Structures are given as C-alpha cells and as structure tokens.
Amino acid sequence: MKKKIALIFGVTGQDGSYLSEFLIKKGYMVHGIKRRSSSFNTGRIDHIYQGPFENKRNFFLHYGDVTDAISVSSLIKKIKPTEIYNLAAQSHVGVSFEVPEYTADVSGIGTIRLLDAIKSFNPKIKFYQASTSEIFGNSPDKPYNEKSRFEPVSPYGTAKLYSYWTTVNYRNAYSMFASNGILFNHESPRRGENFISRKTVIGLINILTGKQKCLYVGNLYSKRDWGHAKEFVEAQWKILQNKVPDDFVIATGKNYSVKDLINLVLKKLNIKFAWKKDKKGLEYA
C-alpha cells in the first residue's frame, strides 16, 4: 500500500511537533513547512529531523509561509499530499490586539490560500483546519458544543472564525473533505513560554531557585479547559479519518481557574503558601 503523505503548516509549533511524531509512527511520510528566520526555530522538532542524505527518510522540512499564495501552491503541487493540516497561526490572544492585521492575514486569510490551492490542484486532498474555542468568545450557549453560537472577542478569535467558515464554505461549495477541529486549551512541556501554563511553571521554579522575585499574572479566576497536546493531535488525525468531513469540538469538559493552576504547581514544588490581599485588594501568595 502506498504511504500516506501529510503536509503540516505550522510544524515547528507545539501541535506540529507532536502531530509529526504521531504520523511518523502511523507510517506517514511527513512534510513540514517552516518560515524562514535568521535564528533557529526548530527546537520542538530537532529530535525527529533527518538530513537530506539520510536513507529511508520519513520527515522533510520546507520553507514556506501561509501569507504567500505562490509558495503555498508550489508546495502542494510539489509534495502531492494526501492530507494537509493547517496549524499555522499567530495564536496569542493578547498579541492579536497589538498586531491585528498580521493576525488576520496569517490566522484568517492564510486558510483561504490553502483551500484555494487544494481546489485548483487536487480537491480530493483531505484538509484539517485548526480552529479554537476562542471563536465562542462571549457566547451564552454553555457548555459549548458544535451547535453553539460564535461571539469572538479578539482579533485572533475573529480571524479564526473567518477560517472556520471558509473551511465550511469550501466543503459545501466544492465537495471537499475539509474539517474544523475546535480545540480548547491544550498544554505540554513544548508550550510557548508566554502562555500562562508554562509561564506559571517556569516562573515559580525561578522563584524557588532565586532567579526571579515575583510572578505576575492577570485574572486569577479566569477559567480554562486544559488538555494535553499529545492527545489533542491524535484527535486532529481522527477528524480526517472520519467517513465524512465535519466540525468537532475537542475538550476535556473540565474547567480550572488560573488560581487552581498556580495552587497545583505550588503543591508540586512543595512550596508552602497562603493567599493574602494587599491594600488594593489584589491577591498574592
């Protein structure tokens, strides 16, 4: 049987690295797309990298960018994938308010570039779009499911909603196998250090070792559904193995606050603490 070929945009990210590992174990030939940078940005995939002169290669890296329609089209024609996973995005909610146009271009318009290239080259290619729980925003339809209303409250959420509907539109208009995975928060040791999970763990370890004096966070009572990225990428693959294309919410179904997260890390580090309030009513431990 001919090996399946996966093309992953956003391969250097948390999900891209875990998905690459998973697909290689499944016997896929995996091609990953990374942006050109003057500094190395492949730390999450260095352990599976294979040089161009190695025998029996099953992992390949290419330069490309979802903001460049020509490179997107050329890569799809060259690689001839059976499955495409679009994990590329400017995915930090806070940063999206500072660079809204860039966020819209990468996280929104980038998706239509991919889908249009698939339509033109081979509409039978299966396409996975990494959507996000941020598209629900302030929707009152809790607990959220595939039928809940979308009310995004950030440029990132809005851009991802554009990608969501674009994927649905191309599926319906051109009978393409195009599916959305609406993923809630998923974490791992490979998560970016500017996200609250890694920021908390690294910050408290630095405080314990004397490298840092204080850890500042935002709303302690903000709640998130935290899963593990390793399990979520398997769900991404399963979405493309479904008999028909569709859209799926992926979550654990359990919510925990930022304060719960901090308490857990403090407990794991065996740090004794007690929550207090300062004169302004701000809590600290």
Coordinates of C-alpha atoms in Angstrom, one line a residue:
M1 CA 0.0 0.0 0.0
K2 CA 1.3 3.5 -0.9
K3 CA 2.3 5.5 2.1
K4 CA 0.1 8.4 3.0
I5 CA 1.7 11.8 2.8
A6 CA 1.0 14.5 5.3
L7 CA 1.8 18.2 4.8
I8 CA 1.8 20.2 8.0
F9 CA 1.8 24.0 8.1
G10 CA 3.0 25.2 11.5
V11 CA 5.2 22.2 12.0
T12 CA 7.6 24.0 14.4
G13 CA 4.8 24.7 17.0
Q14 CA 3.7 22.6 19.9
D15 CA 1.0 20.8 18.0
G16 CA 3.1 20.5 14.8
S17 CA 5.8 18.6 16.6
Y18 CA 3.5 16.2 18.4
L19 CA 1.5 15.6 15.2
S20 CA 4.7 14.9 13.3
E21 CA 5.7 12.3 15.8
F22 CA 2.3 10.7 15.8
L23 CA 2.0 10.5 12.0
I24 CA 5.5 9.1 11.6
K25 CA 4.6 6.3 14.0
K26 CA 1.5 5.7 11.8
G27 CA 3.7 5.2 8.8
Y28 CA 3.2 8.5 7.1
M29 CA 5.7 10.5 5.1
V30 CA 5.6 13.8 6.9
H31 CA 6.4 17.2 5.2
G32 CA 6.6 20.2 7.5
I33 CA 6.6 23.9 6.5
K34 CA 8.5 26.4 8.4
R35 CA 9.0 30.1 8.0
R36 CA 12.5 31.4 7.1
S37 CA 14.2 33.0 10.1
S38 CA 17.7 34.2 10.9
S39 CA 17.5 32.3 14.2
F40 CA 16.8 28.6 14.7
N41 CA 13.1 28.0 15.4
T42 CA 13.1 24.2 15.1
G43 CA 13.7 23.3 18.8
R44 CA 10.5 21.3 19.1
I45 CA 11.3 19.1 16.1
D46 CA 15.1 18.8 16.1
H47 CA 14.8 15.2 17.6
I48 CA 13.0 14.0 14.5
Y49 CA 14.9 16.0 11.9
Q50 CA 16.5 13.9 9.2
G51 CA 19.3 15.3 7.0
P52 CA 18.9 15.3 3.2
F53 CA 21.4 12.4 2.8
E54 CA 19.9 10.0 5.2
N55 CA 18.4 6.8 4.0
K56 CA 14.7 5.9 4.4
R57 CA 13.6 9.5 5.3
N58 CA 10.1 10.0 6.5
F59 CA 10.3 13.6 7.7
F60 CA 11.1 16.5 5.4
L61 CA 11.2 20.3 6.1
H62 CA 10.5 23.0 3.6
Y63 CA 10.5 26.8 3.7
G64 CA 7.1 28.4 3.1
D65 CA 4.5 30.7 4.6
V66 CA 0.7 30.8 4.5
T67 CA 0.9 34.5 3.8
D68 CA 2.5 33.7 0.4
A69 CA 0.0 32.2 -2.0
I70 CA 2.7 31.3 -4.5
S71 CA 4.7 29.3 -2.0
V72 CA 1.6 27.5 -0.7
S73 CA 0.5 26.5 -4.2
S74 CA 4.0 25.4 -5.3
L75 CA 4.5 23.3 -2.1
I76 CA 1.2 21.5 -2.6
K77 CA 1.9 20.7 -6.2
K78 CA 5.4 19.5 -5.4
I79 CA 4.7 17.4 -2.4
K80 CA 1.3 16.0 -3.6
P81 CA 0.0 15.3 0.0
T82 CA -3.0 13.1 0.8
E83 CA -3.7 15.1 4.0
I84 CA -3.0 18.8 4.9
Y85 CA -3.0 20.1 8.4
N86 CA -3.2 23.8 8.8
L87 CA -1.8 24.6 12.3
A88 CA -0.1 27.8 11.2
A89 CA -1.3 30.9 13.1
Q90 CA -0.5 33.9 15.2
S91 CA -2.1 32.2 18.2
H92 CA -1.6 34.5 21.1
V93 CA -4.8 36.3 22.0
G94 CA -3.2 39.2 23.8
V95 CA -0.7 39.8 20.9
S96 CA -3.5 39.8 18.4
F97 CA -4.7 43.2 19.7
E98 CA -1.2 44.6 19.0
V99 CA -0.8 43.1 15.5
P100 CA -4.4 42.7 14.3
E101 CA -3.7 43.0 10.6
Y102 CA -0.9 40.4 10.7
T103 CA -3.1 38.1 12.8
A104 CA -5.9 38.4 10.3
D105 CA -3.5 37.6 7.4
V106 CA -1.9 34.5 9.0
S107 CA -4.8 33.1 11.0
G108 CA -7.6 34.1 8.6
I109 CA -6.6 34.7 5.0
G110 CA -3.9 32.0 5.2
T111 CA -6.6 29.4 5.3
I112 CA -8.3 30.5 2.1
R113 CA -4.9 30.4 0.3
L114 CA -4.5 26.8 1.3
L115 CA -8.1 25.8 0.4
D116 CA -8.0 27.5 -3.0
A117 CA -4.7 25.8 -3.8
I118 CA -6.2 22.4 -2.9
K119 CA -9.3 23.2 -5.0
S120 CA -7.1 24.0 -8.0
F121 CA -4.6 21.2 -7.7
N122 CA -6.5 18.2 -6.2
P123 CA -9.8 18.7 -4.4
K124 CA -9.5 15.1 -3.0
I125 CA -6.8 16.1 -0.6
K126 CA -8.1 15.9 3.0
F127 CA -7.8 19.2 4.9
Y128 CA -7.8 19.9 8.6
Q129 CA -8.2 23.4 9.9
A130 CA -7.1 24.1 13.5
S131 CA -9.9 26.2 14.9
T132 CA -10.1 27.3 18.5
S133 CA -12.5 27.7 21.4
E134 CA -11.8 31.4 21.2
I135 CA -14.4 31.6 18.4
F136 CA -17.1 31.1 21.1
G137 CA -15.9 34.2 23.0
N138 CA -18.9 35.6 24.9
S139 CA -21.4 33.1 23.6
P140 CA -24.1 32.3 26.2
D141 CA -24.6 28.8 24.9
K142 CA -22.6 27.0 27.6
P143 CA -21.4 24.3 27.8
Y144 CA -20.1 24.8 24.3
N145 CA -20.7 22.3 21.5
E146 CA -20.7 22.2 17.7
K147 CA -24.1 23.9 17.6
S148 CA -23.2 26.8 20.0
R149 CA -23.2 30.4 18.7
F150 CA -19.9 32.2 17.9
E151 CA -19.2 35.6 19.5
P152 CA -15.4 36.1 19.4
V153 CA -13.9 38.9 21.4
S154 CA -10.4 39.3 20.0
P155 CA -8.8 39.8 16.6
Y156 CA -7.4 36.2 17.0
G157 CA -10.8 34.8 17.6
T158 CA -12.3 36.8 14.8
A159 CA -9.6 35.6 12.3
K160 CA -10.1 32.0 13.4
L161 CA -13.8 32.3 12.9
Y162 CA -13.2 33.5 9.3
S163 CA -11.1 30.4 8.8
Y164 CA -13.8 28.2 10.3
W165 CA -16.5 29.5 7.9
T166 CA -14.1 29.5 5.0
T167 CA -13.4 25.8 5.6
V168 CA -17.2 25.1 5.8
N169 CA -17.8 27.1 2.7
Y170 CA -15.2 25.2 0.6
R171 CA -16.5 21.9 1.9
N172 CA -20.1 22.7 0.8
A173 CA -19.3 24.6 -2.4
Y174 CA -16.7 22.2 -3.8
S175 CA -17.5 18.9 -2.1
M176 CA -14.0 18.9 -0.5
F177 CA -13.0 16.9 2.6
A178 CA -12.4 20.0 4.7
S179 CA -12.9 19.7 8.5
N180 CA -12.5 22.0 11.5
G181 CA -11.2 20.9 14.9
I182 CA -12.5 23.4 17.5
L183 CA -9.9 22.8 20.2
F184 CA -9.9 24.1 23.7
N185 CA -6.6 24.9 25.5
H186 CA -4.1 22.1 25.3
E187 CA -0.7 22.2 27.0
S188 CA 2.6 20.4 27.2
P189 CA 6.3 21.0 28.0
R190 CA 6.5 22.2 24.4
R191 CA 4.0 25.1 25.0
G192 CA 5.4 28.6 24.4
E193 CA 6.8 30.2 27.5
N194 CA 4.5 33.3 27.1
F195 CA 1.4 31.2 27.7
I196 CA 0.0 31.0 31.2
S197 CA 0.7 27.3 31.8
R198 CA 4.5 27.5 31.0
K199 CA 4.8 31.0 32.4
T200 CA 3.5 29.8 35.7
V201 CA 5.6 26.7 35.9
I202 CA 8.8 28.4 34.8
G203 CA 8.2 31.5 36.9
L204 CA 7.6 29.5 40.2
I205 CA 10.7 27.4 39.6
N206 CA 12.7 30.5 39.0
I207 CA 11.4 31.9 42.3
L208 CA 12.3 28.7 44.1
T209 CA 15.8 28.8 42.7
G210 CA 16.3 32.5 43.3
K211 CA 16.4 33.5 39.7
Q212 CA 13.1 35.5 39.9
K213 CA 11.5 37.5 42.7
C214 CA 7.8 37.6 41.6
L215 CA 5.4 36.1 39.2
Y216 CA 2.7 38.5 37.8
V217 CA -0.5 37.1 36.3
G218 CA -3.8 38.5 35.2
N219 CA -7.2 37.4 36.3
L220 CA -6.8 34.6 38.9
Y221 CA -10.4 33.5 38.4
S222 CA -10.3 33.2 34.6
K223 CA -11.2 29.6 33.8
R224 CA -9.8 27.3 31.1
D225 CA -10.3 23.8 29.8
W226 CA -6.8 22.4 29.8
G227 CA -6.0 19.2 28.0
H228 CA -2.7 17.7 26.7
A229 CA -1.4 18.5 23.3
K230 CA -0.3 14.9 22.7
E231 CA -3.8 13.6 23.0
F232 CA -5.3 16.5 21.0
V233 CA -3.2 15.9 17.9
E234 CA -4.5 12.3 17.8
A235 CA -8.0 13.8 17.7
Q236 CA -6.9 16.0 14.8
W237 CA -5.8 12.9 12.9
K238 CA -9.0 11.1 13.7
I239 CA -11.1 14.0 12.4
L240 CA -9.5 13.4 8.9
Q241 CA -10.1 9.6 9.3
N242 CA -13.9 10.2 9.8
K243 CA -16.0 8.8 6.9
V244 CA -17.4 12.3 6.1
P245 CA -15.9 15.8 6.7
D246 CA -17.4 17.6 9.7
D247 CA -16.6 20.0 12.5
F248 CA -15.7 18.8 16.0
V249 CA -15.2 20.3 19.4
I250 CA -12.2 18.8 21.3
A251 CA -12.1 19.4 25.0
T252 CA -11.8 17.6 28.4
G253 CA -15.1 19.0 29.7
K254 CA -13.5 20.3 32.9
N255 CA -12.7 23.9 33.8
Y256 CA -10.0 25.1 36.1
S257 CA -9.0 28.6 37.1
V258 CA -5.6 30.2 36.8
K259 CA -5.6 30.2 40.6
D260 CA -6.2 26.4 40.6
L261 CA -3.2 26.1 38.2
I262 CA -0.9 28.1 40.5
N263 CA -2.0 26.1 43.5
L264 CA -1.3 22.9 41.8
V265 CA 2.2 24.0 40.7
L266 CA 3.0 25.3 44.2
K267 CA 1.9 22.0 45.7
K268 CA 4.0 20.0 43.2
L269 CA 7.0 22.2 44.1
N270 CA 6.3 21.6 47.8
I271 CA 6.1 25.4 48.4
K272 CA 4.1 26.3 51.5
F273 CA 1.9 29.3 50.9
A274 CA -1.2 31.2 51.9
W275 CA -3.2 33.6 49.7
K276 CA -3.4 37.2 51.0
K277 CA -4.7 40.5 49.8
D278 CA -2.9 43.8 49.6
K279 CA -4.3 47.3 50.2
K280 CA -5.7 47.4 46.7
G281 CA -7.4 44.1 47.1
L282 CA -5.0 42.2 44.8
E283 CA -4.3 38.7 45.8
Y284 CA -0.8 37.3 46.3
A285 CA 0.8 34.2 47.8

